[in-house]
């Protein structure tokens, strides 16, 4: 779901992001955001783990979960919530859509559409 007033930030063409792939972008003034293409659809979360400084795009995806490559905390791609330690804080999630074959992130002024 998108929100009124959100800014659409183009990520890539959908054909360049097949199922199983992830792409990381850094919208101006914001932290890196990764867009995961899972068999359930596209999900966007802040790329940096909330435990320490690891890129979740380098992690392992299973279903709608990504496992951090550093200390193996797992985050739900739909909610950003970690399933257990060492991470305790959720990563932010962002809305994604596809318009004319382009993957778009929908961001408000704080970079968080939630
Ligand atoms: S940096 Fe991700 S779990 Fe520690």
Tab-separated table of N, CA and C and ligand atoms in Angstrom:
chain	number	residue	atom	x	y	z
A	1	UNK	N	0.848	-1.180	0.000
A	1	UNK	CA	0.000	0.000	0.000
A	1	UNK	C	0.896	1.246	0.000
A	2	UNK	N	0.555	2.207	-0.810
A	2	UNK	CA	1.302	3.461	-0.826
A	2	UNK	C	0.550	4.512	-0.017
A	3	UNK	N	1.239	5.581	0.310
A	3	UNK	CA	0.656	6.600	1.156
A	3	UNK	C	0.635	7.932	0.412
A	4	UNK	N	-0.433	8.725	0.610
A	4	UNK	CA	-0.477	10.035	-0.039
A	4	UNK	C	0.727	10.878	0.366
A	5	UNK	N	1.316	11.559	-0.570
A	5	UNK	CA	2.450	12.426	-0.266
A	5	UNK	C	3.777	11.721	-0.302
A	6	UNK	N	3.769	10.404	-0.486
A	6	UNK	CA	5.038	9.679	-0.552
A	6	UNK	C	5.733	9.973	-1.865
A	7	UNK	N	7.048	9.979	-1.820
A	7	UNK	CA	7.852	10.199	-3.013
A	7	UNK	C	8.208	8.852	-3.617
A	8	UNK	N	8.018	8.740	-4.933
A	8	UNK	CA	8.370	7.502	-5.623
A	8	UNK	C	9.811	7.595	-6.102
A	9	UNK	N	10.626	6.658	-5.648
A	9	UNK	CA	12.039	6.634	-6.013
A	9	UNK	C	12.283	5.412	-6.896
A	10	UNK	N	12.714	5.620	-8.164
A	10	UNK	CA	12.928	4.473	-9.043
A	10	UNK	C	14.130	3.644	-8.605
A	11	UNK	N	13.936	2.344	-8.553
A	11	UNK	CA	14.985	1.432	-8.099
A	11	UNK	C	15.687	0.785	-9.283
A	12	UNK	N	14.907	0.146	-10.152
A	12	UNK	CA	15.457	-0.555	-11.309
A	12	UNK	C	14.289	-1.043	-12.160
A	13	UNK	N	14.609	-1.605	-13.307
A	13	UNK	CA	13.585	-2.269	-14.095
A	13	UNK	C	13.353	-3.655	-13.487
A	14	UNK	N	12.093	-4.065	-13.451
A	14	UNK	CA	11.765	-5.354	-12.830
A	14	UNK	C	12.505	-6.505	-13.527
A	15	UNK	N	12.719	-6.412	-14.836
A	15	UNK	CA	13.382	-7.513	-15.555
A	15	UNK	C	14.822	-7.713	-15.080
A	16	UNK	N	15.401	-6.708	-14.447
A	16	UNK	CA	16.773	-6.843	-13.957
A	16	UNK	C	16.818	-7.360	-12.519
A	17	UNK	N	15.640	-7.639	-11.948
A	17	UNK	CA	15.568	-8.093	-10.560
A	17	UNK	C	14.707	-9.362	-10.492
A	18	UNK	N	15.230	-10.477	-10.973
A	18	UNK	CA	14.438	-11.712	-10.956
A	18	UNK	C	14.232	-12.231	-9.534
A	19	UNK	N	13.298	-13.155	-9.383
A	19	UNK	CA	13.031	-13.774	-8.082
A	19	UNK	C	14.333	-14.380	-7.544
A	20	UNK	N	14.604	-14.124	-6.281
A	20	UNK	CA	15.825	-14.612	-5.650
A	20	UNK	C	16.925	-13.569	-5.592
A	21	UNK	N	16.706	-12.439	-6.278
A	21	UNK	CA	17.730	-11.401	-6.309
A	21	UNK	C	17.367	-10.255	-5.368
A	22	UNK	N	18.361	-9.441	-5.075
A	22	UNK	CA	18.187	-8.261	-4.233
A	22	UNK	C	18.992	-7.123	-4.839
A	23	UNK	N	18.475	-5.911	-4.690
A	23	UNK	CA	19.212	-4.734	-5.142
A	23	UNK	C	19.186	-3.712	-4.010
A	24	UNK	N	20.294	-3.010	-3.839
A	24	UNK	CA	20.399	-1.992	-2.790
A	24	UNK	C	20.553	-0.622	-3.432
A	25	UNK	N	19.770	0.320	-2.954
A	25	UNK	CA	19.850	1.694	-3.450
A	25	UNK	C	19.976	2.628	-2.252
A	26	UNK	N	20.493	3.808	-2.510
A	26	UNK	CA	20.608	4.817	-1.462
A	26	UNK	C	19.956	6.101	-1.954
A	27	UNK	N	18.672	6.278	-1.670
A	27	UNK	CA	18.023	7.535	-2.070
A	27	UNK	C	18.731	8.717	-1.409
A	28	UNK	N	18.746	9.868	-2.054
A	28	UNK	CA	19.461	11.023	-1.506
A	28	UNK	C	19.069	11.322	-0.056
A	29	UNK	N	20.072	11.435	0.794
A	29	UNK	CA	19.847	11.795	2.182
A	29	UNK	C	19.378	10.669	3.065
A	30	UNK	N	19.275	9.472	2.516
A	30	UNK	CA	18.764	8.350	3.304
A	30	UNK	C	19.807	7.250	3.435
A	31	UNK	N	19.551	6.334	4.349
A	31	UNK	CA	20.398	5.154	4.503
A	31	UNK	C	20.080	4.175	3.372
A	32	UNK	N	21.008	3.266	3.088
A	32	UNK	CA	20.755	2.272	2.031
A	32	UNK	C	19.498	1.448	2.312
A	33	UNK	N	18.774	1.157	1.245
A	33	UNK	CA	17.550	0.348	1.311
A	33	UNK	C	17.710	-0.794	0.316
A	34	UNK	N	17.358	-1.992	0.753
A	34	UNK	CA	17.443	-3.146	-0.140
A	34	UNK	C	16.050	-3.626	-0.512
A	35	UNK	N	15.913	-3.953	-1.795
A	35	UNK	CA	14.651	-4.479	-2.318
A	35	UNK	C	14.886	-5.938	-2.683
A	36	UNK	N	14.161	-6.817	-2.013
A	36	UNK	CA	14.279	-8.260	-2.223
A	36	UNK	C	13.127	-8.734	-3.094
A	37	UNK	N	13.442	-9.531	-4.103
A	37	UNK	CA	12.385	-10.131	-4.918
A	37	UNK	C	12.265	-11.594	-4.505
A	38	UNK	N	11.249	-11.889	-3.726
A	38	UNK	CA	11.027	-13.260	-3.260
A	38	UNK	C	9.915	-13.884	-4.093
A	39	UNK	N	9.681	-15.164	-3.879
A	39	UNK	CA	8.594	-15.827	-4.597
A	39	UNK	C	7.239	-15.279	-4.164
A	40	UNK	N	7.207	-14.568	-3.033
A	40	UNK	CA	5.970	-13.940	-2.566
A	40	UNK	C	5.828	-12.496	-3.020
A	41	UNK	N	6.840	-11.954	-3.657
A	41	UNK	CA	6.759	-10.578	-4.129
A	41	UNK	C	7.966	-9.758	-3.730
A	42	UNK	N	7.820	-8.448	-3.887
A	42	UNK	CA	8.909	-7.511	-3.608
A	42	UNK	C	8.763	-6.945	-2.199
A	43	UNK	N	9.883	-6.877	-1.484
A	43	UNK	CA	9.898	-6.301	-0.140
A	43	UNK	C	11.112	-5.394	-0.003
A	44	UNK	N	10.907	-4.235	0.621
A	44	UNK	CA	12.006	-3.288	0.814
A	44	UNK	C	12.198	-3.022	2.300
A	45	UNK	N	13.454	-3.119	2.728
A	45	UNK	CA	13.805	-2.840	4.121
A	45	UNK	C	15.096	-2.035	4.149
A	46	UNK	N	15.330	-1.345	5.265
A	46	UNK	CA	16.633	-0.722	5.450
A	46	UNK	C	17.696	-1.816	5.386
A	47	UNK	N	18.793	-1.515	4.681
A	47	UNK	CA	19.779	-2.568	4.419
A	47	UNK	C	20.650	-2.900	5.616
A	48	UNK	N	20.846	-1.954	6.514
A	48	UNK	CA	21.793	-2.171	7.612
A	48	UNK	C	21.110	-2.852	8.788
A	49	UNK	N	21.688	-3.938	9.232
A	49	UNK	CA	21.175	-4.671	10.387
A	49	UNK	C	21.111	-3.744	11.598
A	50	UNK	N	20.088	-3.929	12.433
A	50	UNK	CA	19.951	-3.074	13.614
A	50	UNK	C	20.840	-3.540	14.770
A	51	UNK	N	21.528	-4.663	14.607
A	51	UNK	CA	22.423	-5.132	15.668
A	51	UNK	C	23.785	-4.484	15.534
A	52	UNK	N	24.413	-4.672	14.384
A	52	UNK	CA	25.675	-4.001	14.101
A	52	UNK	C	25.674	-3.593	12.639
A	53	UNK	N	26.839	-3.347	12.074
A	53	UNK	CA	26.911	-2.754	10.747
A	53	UNK	C	27.112	-3.834	9.680
A	54	UNK	N	26.055	-4.559	9.393
A	54	UNK	CA	26.122	-5.570	8.338
A	54	UNK	C	25.048	-5.281	7.302
A	55	UNK	N	25.350	-5.617	6.054
A	55	UNK	CA	24.390	-5.431	4.969
A	55	UNK	C	23.490	-6.648	4.871
A	56	UNK	N	22.202	-6.430	5.039
A	56	UNK	CA	21.267	-7.552	4.964
A	56	UNK	C	21.149	-8.084	3.537
A	57	UNK	N	21.517	-7.262	2.564
A	57	UNK	CA	21.512	-7.744	1.174
A	57	UNK	C	22.525	-8.867	0.983
A	58	UNK	N	23.510	-8.953	1.874
A	58	UNK	CA	24.510	-10.024	1.810
A	58	UNK	C	24.062	-11.263	2.580
A	59	UNK	N	22.855	-11.207	3.167
A	59	UNK	CA	22.361	-12.316	3.956
A	59	UNK	C	21.695	-13.385	3.108
A	60	UNK	N	21.055	-14.328	3.801
A	60	UNK	CA	20.408	-15.455	3.129
A	60	UNK	C	18.904	-15.293	3.274
A	61	UNK	N	18.216	-15.459	2.159
A	61	UNK	CA	16.764	-15.308	2.151
A	61	UNK	C	16.114	-16.683	2.091
A	62	UNK	N	15.117	-16.874	2.946
A	62	UNK	CA	14.308	-18.081	2.885
A	62	UNK	C	12.872	-17.643	3.109
A	63	UNK	N	12.033	-17.876	2.128
A	63	UNK	CA	10.655	-17.396	2.214
A	63	UNK	C	10.649	-15.884	2.328
A	64	UNK	N	10.029	-15.376	3.379
A	64	UNK	CA	9.973	-13.928	3.616
A	64	UNK	C	10.892	-13.523	4.760
A	65	UNK	N	11.985	-14.253	4.929
A	65	UNK	CA	12.922	-13.967	6.007
A	65	UNK	C	14.322	-13.797	5.436
A	66	UNK	N	15.055	-12.818	5.962
A	66	UNK	CA	16.469	-12.675	5.614
A	66	UNK	C	17.296	-12.863	6.875
A	67	UNK	N	18.361	-13.647	6.734
A	67	UNK	CA	19.263	-13.916	7.859
A	67	UNK	C	20.492	-13.039	7.709
A	68	UNK	N	20.789	-12.278	8.757
A	68	UNK	CA	21.953	-11.393	8.727
A	68	UNK	C	23.238	-12.214	8.553
A	69	UNK	N	24.141	-11.771	7.680
A	69	UNK	CA	25.354	-12.545	7.430
A	69	UNK	C	26.353	-12.492	8.578
A	70	UNK	N	26.174	-11.553	9.520
A	70	UNK	CA	27.200	-11.405	10.555
A	70	UNK	C	26.914	-12.255	11.798
A	71	UNK	N	25.730	-12.103	12.376
A	71	UNK	CA	25.428	-12.865	13.602
A	71	UNK	C	24.119	-13.635	13.504
A	72	UNK	N	23.599	-13.736	12.291
A	72	UNK	CA	22.502	-14.669	11.995
A	72	UNK	C	21.151	-14.303	12.602
A	73	UNK	N	20.947	-13.049	12.984
A	73	UNK	CA	19.589	-12.641	13.344
A	73	UNK	C	18.737	-12.712	12.081
A	74	UNK	N	17.482	-13.108	12.234
A	74	UNK	CA	16.585	-13.218	11.084
A	74	UNK	C	15.523	-12.124	11.162
A	75	UNK	N	15.280	-11.472	10.042
A	75	UNK	CA	14.286	-10.406	9.972
A	75	UNK	C	13.183	-10.805	8.997
A	76	UNK	N	11.939	-10.506	9.391
A	76	UNK	CA	10.804	-10.726	8.507
A	76	UNK	C	10.785	-9.586	7.478
A	77	UNK	N	10.846	-9.941	6.203
A	77	UNK	CA	10.898	-8.913	5.164
A	77	UNK	C	9.592	-8.120	5.096
A	78	UNK	N	8.497	-8.705	5.574
A	78	UNK	CA	7.202	-8.015	5.496
A	78	UNK	C	7.039	-6.975	6.587
A	79	UNK	N	7.638	-7.244	7.756
A	79	UNK	CA	7.432	-6.362	8.912
A	79	UNK	C	8.723	-5.712	9.405
A	80	UNK	N	9.864	-6.281	9.053
A	80	UNK	CA	11.150	-5.807	9.551
A	80	UNK	C	11.492	-6.317	10.932
A	81	UNK	N	10.598	-7.077	11.549
A	81	UNK	CA	10.786	-7.512	12.935
A	81	UNK	C	11.770	-8.689	12.991
A	82	UNK	N	12.738	-8.617	13.919
A	82	UNK	CA	13.647	-9.753	14.073
A	82	UNK	C	12.958	-10.884	14.818
A	83	UNK	N	13.327	-12.107	14.462
A	83	UNK	CA	12.698	-13.254	15.118
A	83	UNK	C	13.401	-13.608	16.416
A	84	UNK	N	14.586	-13.053	16.637
A	84	UNK	CA	15.287	-13.357	17.871
A	84	UNK	C	16.629	-12.659	17.919
A	85	UNK	N	17.368	-12.845	19.035
A	85	UNK	CA	18.643	-12.181	19.225
A	85	UNK	C	19.686	-12.670	18.219
A	86	UNK	N	20.757	-11.908	18.019
A	86	UNK	CA	21.108	-10.735	18.828
A	86	UNK	C	20.374	-9.448	18.440
A	87	UNK	N	19.704	-9.385	17.297
A	87	UNK	CA	18.979	-8.166	16.944
A	87	UNK	C	17.703	-8.067	17.783
A	88	UNK	N	17.413	-6.863	18.262
A	88	UNK	CA	16.209	-6.640	19.068
A	88	UNK	C	15.292	-5.603	18.444
A	89	UNK	N	15.846	-4.810	17.547
A	89	UNK	CA	15.096	-3.690	16.957
A	89	UNK	C	14.764	-4.033	15.507
A	90	UNK	N	13.554	-3.722	15.092
A	90	UNK	CA	13.142	-3.973	13.712
A	90	UNK	C	13.861	-3.037	12.746
A	91	UNK	N	14.126	-3.530	11.557
A	91	UNK	CA	14.553	-2.639	10.483
A	91	UNK	C	13.295	-1.999	9.892
A	92	UNK	N	13.452	-0.819	9.331
A	92	UNK	CA	12.296	-0.156	8.739
A	92	UNK	C	11.921	-0.843	7.434
A	93	UNK	N	10.647	-0.909	7.177
A	93	UNK	CA	10.171	-1.424	5.903
A	93	UNK	C	9.677	-0.255	5.049
A	94	UNK	N	9.627	-0.482	3.765
A	94	UNK	CA	9.204	0.568	2.834
A	94	UNK	C	8.268	-0.028	1.796
A	95	UNK	N	7.362	0.786	1.322
A	95	UNK	CA	6.427	0.323	0.301
A	95	UNK	C	7.110	0.280	-1.061
A	96	UNK	N	6.719	-0.717	-1.831
A	96	UNK	CA	7.272	-0.925	-3.170
A	96	UNK	C	6.114	-1.108	-4.139
A	97	UNK	N	6.265	-0.608	-5.351
A	97	UNK	CA	5.282	-0.902	-6.389
A	97	UNK	C	6.009	-1.071	-7.715
A	98	UNK	N	5.274	-1.538	-8.683
A	98	UNK	CA	5.807	-1.660	-10.045
A	98	UNK	C	4.920	-0.817	-10.952
A	99	UNK	N	5.523	0.125	-11.647
A	99	UNK	CA	4.779	0.977	-12.578
A	99	UNK	C	5.483	0.918	-13.924
A	100	UNK	N	4.762	0.448	-14.922
A	100	UNK	CA	5.317	0.333	-16.277
A	100	UNK	C	6.658	-0.404	-16.282
A	101	UNK	N	6.754	-1.455	-15.473
A	101	UNK	CA	7.954	-2.279	-15.481
A	101	UNK	C	9.086	-1.755	-14.623
A	102	UNK	N	8.866	-0.602	-13.971
A	102	UNK	CA	9.894	-0.030	-13.099
A	102	UNK	C	9.529	-0.275	-11.640
A	103	UNK	N	10.505	-0.738	-10.860
A	103	UNK	CA	10.300	-0.932	-9.425
A	103	UNK	C	10.467	0.423	-8.740
A	104	UNK	N	9.456	0.803	-7.953
A	104	UNK	CA	9.481	2.100	-7.266
A	104	UNK	C	9.424	1.903	-5.759
A	105	UNK	N	10.250	2.672	-5.039
A	105	UNK	CA	10.152	2.773	-3.585
A	105	UNK	C	9.294	3.982	-3.264
A	106	UNK	N	8.424	3.861	-2.270
A	106	UNK	CA	7.581	4.987	-1.876
A	106	UNK	C	8.029	5.466	-0.504
A	107	UNK	N	8.580	6.653	-0.474
A	107	UNK	CA	9.223	7.168	0.733
A	107	UNK	C	8.622	8.502	1.121
A	108	UNK	N	8.399	8.713	2.419
A	108	UNK	CA	8.012	10.050	2.828
A	108	UNK	C	9.281	10.851	3.119
A	109	UNK	N	9.135	12.045	3.685
A	109	UNK	CA	10.295	12.919	3.839
A	109	UNK	C	11.349	12.357	4.784
A	110	UNK	N	10.938	11.442	5.665
A	110	UNK	CA	11.911	10.839	6.573
A	110	UNK	C	12.455	9.540	5.995
A	111	UNK	N	11.998	9.215	4.780
A	111	UNK	CA	12.457	7.978	4.169
A	111	UNK	C	11.749	6.781	4.732
A	112	UNK	N	10.639	7.001	5.391
A	112	UNK	CA	9.925	5.902	6.023
A	112	UNK	C	8.450	6.090	5.743
A	113	UNK	N	7.892	5.205	4.970
A	113	UNK	CA	6.492	5.340	4.588
A	113	UNK	C	5.556	4.672	5.583
A	114	UNK	N	6.062	4.199	6.692
A	114	UNK	CA	5.187	3.522	7.664
A	114	UNK	C	4.737	4.489	8.726
B	1	LIG	S1	25.101	-7.506	12.669
B	1	LIG	FE1	23.243	-8.498	12.152
B	1	LIG	S2	22.926	-9.874	13.777
B	1	LIG	FE2	24.747	-8.861	14.310
